[in-house]
Coordinates of C-alpha atoms and ligand atoms in Angstrom, one line a residue:
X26 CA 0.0 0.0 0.0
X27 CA 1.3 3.6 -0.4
X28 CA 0.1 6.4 1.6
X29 CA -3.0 7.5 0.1
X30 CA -4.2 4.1 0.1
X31 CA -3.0 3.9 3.4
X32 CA -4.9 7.4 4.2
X33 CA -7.8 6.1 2.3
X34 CA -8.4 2.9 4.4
X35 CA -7.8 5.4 7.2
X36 CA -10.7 8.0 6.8
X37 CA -12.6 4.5 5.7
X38 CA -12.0 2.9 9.1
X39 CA -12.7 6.0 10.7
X40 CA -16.4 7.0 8.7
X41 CA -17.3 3.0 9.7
X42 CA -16.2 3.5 13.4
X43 CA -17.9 6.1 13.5
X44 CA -21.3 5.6 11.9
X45 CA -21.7 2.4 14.3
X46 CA -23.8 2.1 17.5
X47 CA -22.2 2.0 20.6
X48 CA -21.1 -1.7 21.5
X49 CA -20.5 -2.6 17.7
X50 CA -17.8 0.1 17.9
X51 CA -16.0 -1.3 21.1
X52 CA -16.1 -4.4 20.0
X53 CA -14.4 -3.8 16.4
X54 CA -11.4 -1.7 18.8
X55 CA -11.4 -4.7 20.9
X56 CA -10.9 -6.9 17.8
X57 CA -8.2 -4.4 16.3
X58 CA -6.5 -4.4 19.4
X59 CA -6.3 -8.2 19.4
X60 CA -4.8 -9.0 16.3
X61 CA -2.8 -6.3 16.4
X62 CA -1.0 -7.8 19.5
X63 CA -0.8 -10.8 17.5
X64 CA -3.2 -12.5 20.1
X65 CA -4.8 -15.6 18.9
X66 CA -8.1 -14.4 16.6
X67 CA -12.2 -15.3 18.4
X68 CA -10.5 -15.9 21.7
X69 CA -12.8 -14.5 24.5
X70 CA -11.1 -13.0 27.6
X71 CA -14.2 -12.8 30.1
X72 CA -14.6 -10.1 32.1
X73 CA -13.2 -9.9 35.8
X74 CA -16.2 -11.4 37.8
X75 CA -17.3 -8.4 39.4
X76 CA -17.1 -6.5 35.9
X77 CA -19.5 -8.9 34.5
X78 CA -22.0 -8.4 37.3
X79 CA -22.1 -5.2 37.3
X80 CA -22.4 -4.4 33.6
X81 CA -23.9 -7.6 32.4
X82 CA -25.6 -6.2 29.5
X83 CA -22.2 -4.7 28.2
X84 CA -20.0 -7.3 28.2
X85 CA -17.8 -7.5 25.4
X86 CA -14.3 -9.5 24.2
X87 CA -12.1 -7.9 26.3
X88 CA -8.5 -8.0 26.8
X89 CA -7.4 -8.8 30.8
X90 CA -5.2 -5.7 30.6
X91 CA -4.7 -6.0 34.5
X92 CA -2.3 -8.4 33.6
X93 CA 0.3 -6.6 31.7
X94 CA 0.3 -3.4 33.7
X95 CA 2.1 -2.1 36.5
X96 CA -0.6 -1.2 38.7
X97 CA -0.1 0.9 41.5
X98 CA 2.3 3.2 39.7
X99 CA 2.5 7.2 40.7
X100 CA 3.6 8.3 37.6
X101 CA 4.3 6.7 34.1
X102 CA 5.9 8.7 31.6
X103 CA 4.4 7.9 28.3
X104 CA 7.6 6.8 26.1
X105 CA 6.6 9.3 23.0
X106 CA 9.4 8.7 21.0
X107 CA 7.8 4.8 20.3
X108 CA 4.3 6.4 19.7
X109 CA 2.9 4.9 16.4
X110 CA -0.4 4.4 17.1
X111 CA -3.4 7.2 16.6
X112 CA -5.1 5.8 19.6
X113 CA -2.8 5.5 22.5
X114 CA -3.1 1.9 23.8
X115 CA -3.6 1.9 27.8
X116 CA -0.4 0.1 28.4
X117 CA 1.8 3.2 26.8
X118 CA -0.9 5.8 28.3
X119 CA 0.8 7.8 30.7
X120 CA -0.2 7.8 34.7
X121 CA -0.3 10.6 36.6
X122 CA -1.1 10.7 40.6
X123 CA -0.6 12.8 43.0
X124 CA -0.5 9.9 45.3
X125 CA -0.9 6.0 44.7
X126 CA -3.1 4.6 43.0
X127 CA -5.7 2.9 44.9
X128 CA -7.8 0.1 44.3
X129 CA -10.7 -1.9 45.2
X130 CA -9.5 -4.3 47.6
X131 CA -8.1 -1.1 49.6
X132 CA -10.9 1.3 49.3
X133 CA -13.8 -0.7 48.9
X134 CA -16.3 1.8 47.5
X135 CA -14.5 1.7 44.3
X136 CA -15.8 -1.7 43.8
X137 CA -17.9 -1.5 41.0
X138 CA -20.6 -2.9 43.0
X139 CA -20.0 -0.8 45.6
X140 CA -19.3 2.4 44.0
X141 CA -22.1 5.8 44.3
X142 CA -21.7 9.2 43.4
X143 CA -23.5 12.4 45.2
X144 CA -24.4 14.9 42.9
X145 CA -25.7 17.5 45.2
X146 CA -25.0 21.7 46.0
X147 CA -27.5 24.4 46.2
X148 CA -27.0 24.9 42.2
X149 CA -29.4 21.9 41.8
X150 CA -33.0 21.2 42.3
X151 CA -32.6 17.9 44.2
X152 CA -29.9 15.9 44.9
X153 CA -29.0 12.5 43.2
X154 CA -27.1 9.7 44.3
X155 CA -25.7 7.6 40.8
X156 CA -24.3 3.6 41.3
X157 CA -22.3 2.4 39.0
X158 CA -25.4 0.1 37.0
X159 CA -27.1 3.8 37.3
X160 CA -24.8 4.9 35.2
X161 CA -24.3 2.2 33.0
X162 CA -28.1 2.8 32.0
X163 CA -27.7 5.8 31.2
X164 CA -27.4 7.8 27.5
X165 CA -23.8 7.8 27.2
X166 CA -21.5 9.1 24.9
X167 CA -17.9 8.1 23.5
X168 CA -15.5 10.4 22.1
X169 CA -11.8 10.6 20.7
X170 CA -10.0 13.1 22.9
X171 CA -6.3 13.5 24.2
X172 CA -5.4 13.8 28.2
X173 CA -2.6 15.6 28.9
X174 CA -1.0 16.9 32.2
X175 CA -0.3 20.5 32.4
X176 CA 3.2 19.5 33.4
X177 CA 4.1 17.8 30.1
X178 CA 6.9 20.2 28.3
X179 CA 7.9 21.7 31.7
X180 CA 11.6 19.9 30.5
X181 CA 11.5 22.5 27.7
X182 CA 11.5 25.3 30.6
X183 CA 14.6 23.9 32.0
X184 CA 16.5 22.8 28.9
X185 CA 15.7 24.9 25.9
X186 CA 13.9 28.5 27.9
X187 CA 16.7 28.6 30.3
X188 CA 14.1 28.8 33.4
X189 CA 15.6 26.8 35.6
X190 CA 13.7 27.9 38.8
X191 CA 10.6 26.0 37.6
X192 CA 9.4 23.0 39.4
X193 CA 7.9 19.9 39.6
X194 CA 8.6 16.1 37.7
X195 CA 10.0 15.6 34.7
X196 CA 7.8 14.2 31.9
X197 CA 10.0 15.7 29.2
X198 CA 6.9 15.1 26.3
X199 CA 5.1 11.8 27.4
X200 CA 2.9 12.7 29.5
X201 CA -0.4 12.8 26.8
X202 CA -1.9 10.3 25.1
X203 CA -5.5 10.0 22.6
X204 CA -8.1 7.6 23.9
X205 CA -11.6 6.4 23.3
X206 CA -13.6 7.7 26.5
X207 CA -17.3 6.5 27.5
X208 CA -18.9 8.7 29.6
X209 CA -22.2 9.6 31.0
X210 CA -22.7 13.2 30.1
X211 CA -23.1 16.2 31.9
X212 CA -26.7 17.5 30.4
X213 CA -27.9 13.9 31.6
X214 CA -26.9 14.4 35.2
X215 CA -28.6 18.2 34.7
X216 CA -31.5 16.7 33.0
X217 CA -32.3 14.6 36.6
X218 CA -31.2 16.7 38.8
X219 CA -32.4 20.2 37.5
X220 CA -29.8 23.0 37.3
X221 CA -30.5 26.4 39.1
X222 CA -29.9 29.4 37.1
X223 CA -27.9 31.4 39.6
X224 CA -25.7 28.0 39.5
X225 CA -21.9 29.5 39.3
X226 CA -19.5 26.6 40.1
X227 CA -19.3 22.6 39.4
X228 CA -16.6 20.7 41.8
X229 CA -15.6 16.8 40.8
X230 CA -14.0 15.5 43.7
X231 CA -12.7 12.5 45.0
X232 CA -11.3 12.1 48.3
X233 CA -10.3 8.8 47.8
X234 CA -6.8 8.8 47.2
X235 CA -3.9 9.6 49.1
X236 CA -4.7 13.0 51.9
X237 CA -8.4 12.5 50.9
X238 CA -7.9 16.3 48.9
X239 CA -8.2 15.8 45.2
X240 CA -10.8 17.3 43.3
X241 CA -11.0 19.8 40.6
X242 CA -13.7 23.0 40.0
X243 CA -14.7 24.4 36.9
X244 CA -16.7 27.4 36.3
X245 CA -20.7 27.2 35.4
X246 CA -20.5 29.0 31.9
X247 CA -17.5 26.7 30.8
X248 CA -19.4 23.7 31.2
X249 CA -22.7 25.1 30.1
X250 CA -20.8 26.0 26.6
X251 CA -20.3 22.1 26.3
X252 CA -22.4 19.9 28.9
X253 CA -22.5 17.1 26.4
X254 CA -18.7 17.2 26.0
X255 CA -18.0 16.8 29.7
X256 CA -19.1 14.1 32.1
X257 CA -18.6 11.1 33.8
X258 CA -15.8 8.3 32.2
X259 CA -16.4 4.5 32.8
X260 CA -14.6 2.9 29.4
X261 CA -11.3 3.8 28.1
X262 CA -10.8 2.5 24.9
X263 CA -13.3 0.3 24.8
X264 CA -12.9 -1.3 28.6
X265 CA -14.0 -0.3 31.6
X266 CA -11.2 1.9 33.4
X267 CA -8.4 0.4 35.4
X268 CA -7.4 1.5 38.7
X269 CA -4.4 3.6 37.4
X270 CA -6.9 5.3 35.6
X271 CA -9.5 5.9 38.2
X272 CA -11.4 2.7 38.2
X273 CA -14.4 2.3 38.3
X274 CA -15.5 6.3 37.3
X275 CA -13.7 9.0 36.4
X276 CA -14.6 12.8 35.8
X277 CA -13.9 13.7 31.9
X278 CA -13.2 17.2 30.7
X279 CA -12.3 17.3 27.4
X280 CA -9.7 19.8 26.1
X281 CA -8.3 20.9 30.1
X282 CA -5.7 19.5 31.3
X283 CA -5.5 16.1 32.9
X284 CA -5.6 17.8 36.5
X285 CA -9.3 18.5 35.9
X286 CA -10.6 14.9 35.4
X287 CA -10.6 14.0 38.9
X288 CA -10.4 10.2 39.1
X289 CA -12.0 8.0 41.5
X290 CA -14.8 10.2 41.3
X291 CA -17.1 10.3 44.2
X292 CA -19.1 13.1 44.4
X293 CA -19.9 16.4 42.2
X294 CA -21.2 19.8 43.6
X295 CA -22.9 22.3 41.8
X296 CA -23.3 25.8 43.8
X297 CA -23.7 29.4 43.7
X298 CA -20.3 30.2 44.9
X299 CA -16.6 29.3 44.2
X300 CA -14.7 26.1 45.2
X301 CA -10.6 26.6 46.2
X302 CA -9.0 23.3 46.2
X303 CA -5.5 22.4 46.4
X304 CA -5.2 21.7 42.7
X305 CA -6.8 25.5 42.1
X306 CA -4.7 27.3 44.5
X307 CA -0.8 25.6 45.3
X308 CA -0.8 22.8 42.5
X309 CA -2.0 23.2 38.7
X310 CA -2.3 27.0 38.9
X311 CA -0.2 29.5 36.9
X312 CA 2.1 31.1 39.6
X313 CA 4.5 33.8 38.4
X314 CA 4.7 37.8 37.4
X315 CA 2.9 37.4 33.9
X316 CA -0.2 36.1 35.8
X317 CA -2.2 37.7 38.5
X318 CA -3.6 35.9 41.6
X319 CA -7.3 35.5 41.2
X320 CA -9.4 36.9 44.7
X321 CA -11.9 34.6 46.3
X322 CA -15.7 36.2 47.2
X323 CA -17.2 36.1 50.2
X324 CA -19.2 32.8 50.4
X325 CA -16.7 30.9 48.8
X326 CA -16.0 26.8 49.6
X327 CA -12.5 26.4 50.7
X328 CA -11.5 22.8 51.1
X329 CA -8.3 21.8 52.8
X330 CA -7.2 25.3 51.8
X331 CA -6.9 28.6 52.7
X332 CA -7.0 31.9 51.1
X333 CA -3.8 32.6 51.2
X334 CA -2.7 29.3 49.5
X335 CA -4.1 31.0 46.3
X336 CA -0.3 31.4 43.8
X337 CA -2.2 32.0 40.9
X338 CA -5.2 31.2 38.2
X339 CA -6.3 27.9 37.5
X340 CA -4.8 26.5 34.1
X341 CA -7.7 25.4 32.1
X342 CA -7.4 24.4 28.3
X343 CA -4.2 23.0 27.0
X344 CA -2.3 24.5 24.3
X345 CA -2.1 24.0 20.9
X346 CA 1.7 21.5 20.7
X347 CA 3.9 19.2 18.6
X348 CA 6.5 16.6 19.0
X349 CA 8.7 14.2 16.8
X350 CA 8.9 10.6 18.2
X351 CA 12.2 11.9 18.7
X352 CA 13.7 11.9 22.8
X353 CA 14.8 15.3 23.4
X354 CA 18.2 15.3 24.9
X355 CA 18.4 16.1 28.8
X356 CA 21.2 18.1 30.0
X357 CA 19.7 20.6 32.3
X358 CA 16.5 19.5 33.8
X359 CA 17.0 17.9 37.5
X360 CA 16.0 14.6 36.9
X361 CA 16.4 12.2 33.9
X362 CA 13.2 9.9 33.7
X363 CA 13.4 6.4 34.7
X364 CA 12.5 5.2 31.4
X365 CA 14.1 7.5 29.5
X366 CA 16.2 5.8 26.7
X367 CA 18.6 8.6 26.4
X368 CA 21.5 9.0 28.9
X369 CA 21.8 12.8 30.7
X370 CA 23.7 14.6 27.1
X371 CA 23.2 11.6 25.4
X372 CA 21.8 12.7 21.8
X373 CA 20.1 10.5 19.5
X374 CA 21.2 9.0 16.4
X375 CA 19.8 8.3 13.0
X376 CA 21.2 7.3 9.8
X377 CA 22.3 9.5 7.1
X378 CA 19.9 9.2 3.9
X379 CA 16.1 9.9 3.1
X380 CA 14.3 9.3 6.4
X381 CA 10.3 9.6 7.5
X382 CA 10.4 11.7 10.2
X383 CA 6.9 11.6 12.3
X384 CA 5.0 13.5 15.2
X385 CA 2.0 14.4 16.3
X386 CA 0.2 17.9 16.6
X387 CA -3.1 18.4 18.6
X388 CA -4.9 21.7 19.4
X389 CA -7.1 21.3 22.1
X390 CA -9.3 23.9 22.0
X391 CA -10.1 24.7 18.1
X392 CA -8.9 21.8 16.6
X393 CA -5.6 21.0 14.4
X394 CA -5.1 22.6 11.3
X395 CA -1.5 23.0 10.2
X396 CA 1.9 21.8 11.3
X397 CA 5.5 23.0 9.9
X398 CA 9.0 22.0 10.6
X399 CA 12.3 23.9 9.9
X400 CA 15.8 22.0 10.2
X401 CA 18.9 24.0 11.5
X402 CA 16.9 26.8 11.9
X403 CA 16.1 27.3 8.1
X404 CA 12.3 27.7 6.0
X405 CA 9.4 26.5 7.8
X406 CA 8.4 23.9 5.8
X407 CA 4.6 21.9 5.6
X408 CA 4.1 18.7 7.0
X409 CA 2.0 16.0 6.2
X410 CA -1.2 15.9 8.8
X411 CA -2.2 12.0 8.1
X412 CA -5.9 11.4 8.7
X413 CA -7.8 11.1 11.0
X414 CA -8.0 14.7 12.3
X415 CA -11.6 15.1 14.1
X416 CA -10.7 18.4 15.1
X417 CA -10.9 19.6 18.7
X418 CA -9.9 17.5 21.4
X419 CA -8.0 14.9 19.4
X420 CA -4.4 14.7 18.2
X421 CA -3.3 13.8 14.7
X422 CA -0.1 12.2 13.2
X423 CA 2.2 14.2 11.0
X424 CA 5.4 13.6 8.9
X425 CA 7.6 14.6 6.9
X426 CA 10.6 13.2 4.5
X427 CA 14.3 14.6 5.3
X428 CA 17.2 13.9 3.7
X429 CA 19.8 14.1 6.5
X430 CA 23.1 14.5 6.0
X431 CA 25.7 13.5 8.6
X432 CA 26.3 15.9 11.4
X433 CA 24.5 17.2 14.9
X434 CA 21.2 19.0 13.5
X435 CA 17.8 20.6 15.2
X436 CA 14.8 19.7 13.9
X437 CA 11.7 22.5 15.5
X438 CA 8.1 21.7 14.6
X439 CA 4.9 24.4 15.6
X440 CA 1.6 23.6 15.3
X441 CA -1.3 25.7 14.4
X442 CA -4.8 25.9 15.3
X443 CA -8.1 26.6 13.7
X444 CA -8.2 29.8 15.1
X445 CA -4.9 30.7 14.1
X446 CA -2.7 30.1 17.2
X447 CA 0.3 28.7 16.7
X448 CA 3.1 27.4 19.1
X449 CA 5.3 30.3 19.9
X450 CA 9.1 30.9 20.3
X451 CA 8.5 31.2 24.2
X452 CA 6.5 31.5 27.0
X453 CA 6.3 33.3 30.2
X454 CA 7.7 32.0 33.2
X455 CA 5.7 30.0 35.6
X456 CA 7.0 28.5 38.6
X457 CA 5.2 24.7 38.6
X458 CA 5.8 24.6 34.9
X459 CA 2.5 24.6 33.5
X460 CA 1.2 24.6 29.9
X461 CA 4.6 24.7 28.1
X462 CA 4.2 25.0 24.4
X463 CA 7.0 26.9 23.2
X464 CA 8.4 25.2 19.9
X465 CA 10.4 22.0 20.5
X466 CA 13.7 21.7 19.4
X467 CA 14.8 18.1 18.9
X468 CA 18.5 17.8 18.6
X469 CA 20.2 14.6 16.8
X470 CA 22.9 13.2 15.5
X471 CA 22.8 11.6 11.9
X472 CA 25.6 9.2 11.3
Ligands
MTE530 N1 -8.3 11.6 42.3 C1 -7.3 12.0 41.5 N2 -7.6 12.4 40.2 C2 -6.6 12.8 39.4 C3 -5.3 12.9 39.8 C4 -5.0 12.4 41.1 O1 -3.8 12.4 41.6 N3 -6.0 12.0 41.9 N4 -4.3 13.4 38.9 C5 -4.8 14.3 37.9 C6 -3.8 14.6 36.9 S1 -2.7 15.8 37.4 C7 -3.8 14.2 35.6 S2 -2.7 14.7 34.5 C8 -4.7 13.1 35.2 C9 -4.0 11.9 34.7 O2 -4.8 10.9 34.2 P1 -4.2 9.5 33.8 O3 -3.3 9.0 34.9 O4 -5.4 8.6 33.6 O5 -3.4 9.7 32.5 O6 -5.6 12.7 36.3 C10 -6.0 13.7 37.2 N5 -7.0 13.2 38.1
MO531 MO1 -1.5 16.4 35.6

């Protein structure tokens, strides 16, 4: 096959997949999945037993992914320079807690079976409490859409923007992924529990994991834009979450960063007033000169916080970015990851002659609609964007032919939205090292 056949069966796939009703489409990803793996073909993996009891109508040829994963993990670098996939399969999908993960057998009411959420707050008509089979019957919804922590890039700060008083882990740029999500929507929780007009803030929170203090707020006219985009996650990629992942239900918001799809979800709160959480105020804010401190009001919900824990505004959608399946080479940054195939100054190497160089490009917020490269700092040249690109809140694959001559070279890519916005040169400082999507530069050696 060349590449437009290739692209062809592509948006073919894609126009089936997506013109089919809900199980027929997780079952065909299932199937994909297996013979992609090499897996023998028809063999049924049943679902754990208390899966299968709880979603009995919905079982499906599954793959027992518990198996091949390192559960319990606090954070999982996604190793982007093997990406090759569209969809990111769950065992490359990064993990990112803020404590370990926990599971069933230590927290029993996130056994499936045991599992509720409260949906309550004086924003709402009545309050609702939601089991997992509640859910399950429920109108739900699957979509194509990246997660991605705000701290992916923050190596960029450190080794290319000379900001070296930024903090926090280094993910260098593996810490997004593109998945398949199932979720009960938002407008289906407002359609039973009746939303107040003077409603002004919606919290997800957990208190599950680790100090019992993770959970995430979003403002009322942000999820009113887009009710049907945001809601409640109980399938990733066709099966039902795992623990690392916030088993058994997750909160989903589409387009923000990762920090505000609260796993382990236990409860959601709609009110009239604000909500200051940790991971508003100390942790996944925007703290530095370039971005003023926001002021709580009078009435405001302050949990495990205070206001003077405020550093700075809430980061919210993710940038439009880019990356090669290139490492980038780590020289400055504190840490070197622990699956980072690159020694601290190693570069890597590729060999001279006509090479396919590939990436991928998302824009969050408006969707993808160009990316360019330059080499050695030279034209900005057009990529290829290879299909599928759905627009916002999925990622698409790019690439680009190179003839590389021997010698230490930079490749840069930038991205570019459908409103225009591209990746710039820089950005401003901030000190947890949020939302970096200043241009990448990937150095290499060609041999
Ligand atoms: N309860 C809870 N939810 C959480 C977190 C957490 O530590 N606890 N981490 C958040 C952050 S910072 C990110 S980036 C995403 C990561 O999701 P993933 O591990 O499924 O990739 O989960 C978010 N939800
Ligand atoms: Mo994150």
């Amino acid at each position: 096959m060349n590449r437009s056949d290739i692209a062809r069966a592509e948006r073919a796939l894609v126009e089936q997949v997506l013109k089919r009703e809900d199980v027929g489409r997780r079952r065909m990803f299932a199937v994909a999945a297996w013979s992609v793996a090499g897996a023998a073909a028809a063999t049924t993996v049943p679902a754990s037993p208390a899966l299968a009891q709880a979603a009995p109508a919905r079982r499906i040829l599954q793959k027992d992914d518990s198996r091949i994963l390192n559960i319990g993990a606090t954070v999982r670098s996604g190793k982007y320079w093997n990406f090759s996939t569209w969809i990111t399969p769950v065992e490359e999908f990064y993990v990112r807690n803020h404590y370990p993960t926990p599971t069933a057998e230590q927290k029993p009411e996130l056994d499936p079976r045991n599992w509720k959420v409260k949906v309550h707050g004086n924003g709402l008509e009545r309050e609702l409490e939601l089991t997992y089979d509640d859910l399950l019957k429920m109108r739900s919804r699957t979509v194509f859409a990246t997660m991605e922590c705000h701290g992916n890039g923050r190596t960029v700060f450190w080794e290319q923007l000379d900001m070296k008083d930024v903090t926090g882990g280094n993910w260098v740029l593996g810490a997004v992924g593109l998945a398949e999500w199932e979720y009960v929507p938002l407008s289906e929780i407002f359609a039973r529990a009746g939303l107040r007009p003077d409603a002004k803030a919606l919290l997800f929170w957990s208190g599950v994991d680790g100090a019992g203090d993770i959970g995430r707020p979003m403002p009322m006219r942000e999820v009113l834009s887009r009710p049907d985009d945001i809601g409640l996650a109980f399938r990733m990629n066709g099966n039902p979450l795992l623990p690392d992942h916030g088993a058994p239900v997750r909160a989903l918001v589409t387009g923000w960063g990762g920090a505000a799809s609260t796993k382990w979800l236990t409860e959601i709160k709609v009110a009239t007033h604000d909500f200051w959480v940790r991971l508003n105020t100390k942790a996944e804010v925007f703290a530095g000169p370039d971005y003023p401190k926001p002021t709580p009001a009078p009435g405001d919900e302050f949990r495990n916080v205070g206001p003077e824990d405020i550093h700075g505004p809430m980061v919210e959608w993710m940038p439009v970015k880019s990356f090669i399946t290139v490492p980038l080479v780590i020289e400055k940054s504190p840490s070197v990851p622990a699956n980072y195939p690159l020694k601290r100054g190693e570069l890597p190497t590729l060999a001279a002659g006509r090479q396919t160089i590939r990436g991928y490009a998302w824009g969050p917020q408006h969707g993808l609609r160009k990316v360019e490269y330059r080499i050695d700092g030279g034209p900005w040249r057009e990529a290829h964007i290879r299909p599928p690109n759905l627009g916002r809140y999925t990622w698409s694959r790019f690439d680009f032919e190179w003839d590389a001559p021997a010698g230490e070279h930079v490749i840069e890519t930038r991205a570019t939205d459908n409103a225009g916005i591209s990746q710039p040169p820089t950005v401003p400082f901030n000190l947890y090292g949020m939302a970096n999507n200043a241009i990448p530069k990937f150095r290499i050696r060609v041999v």
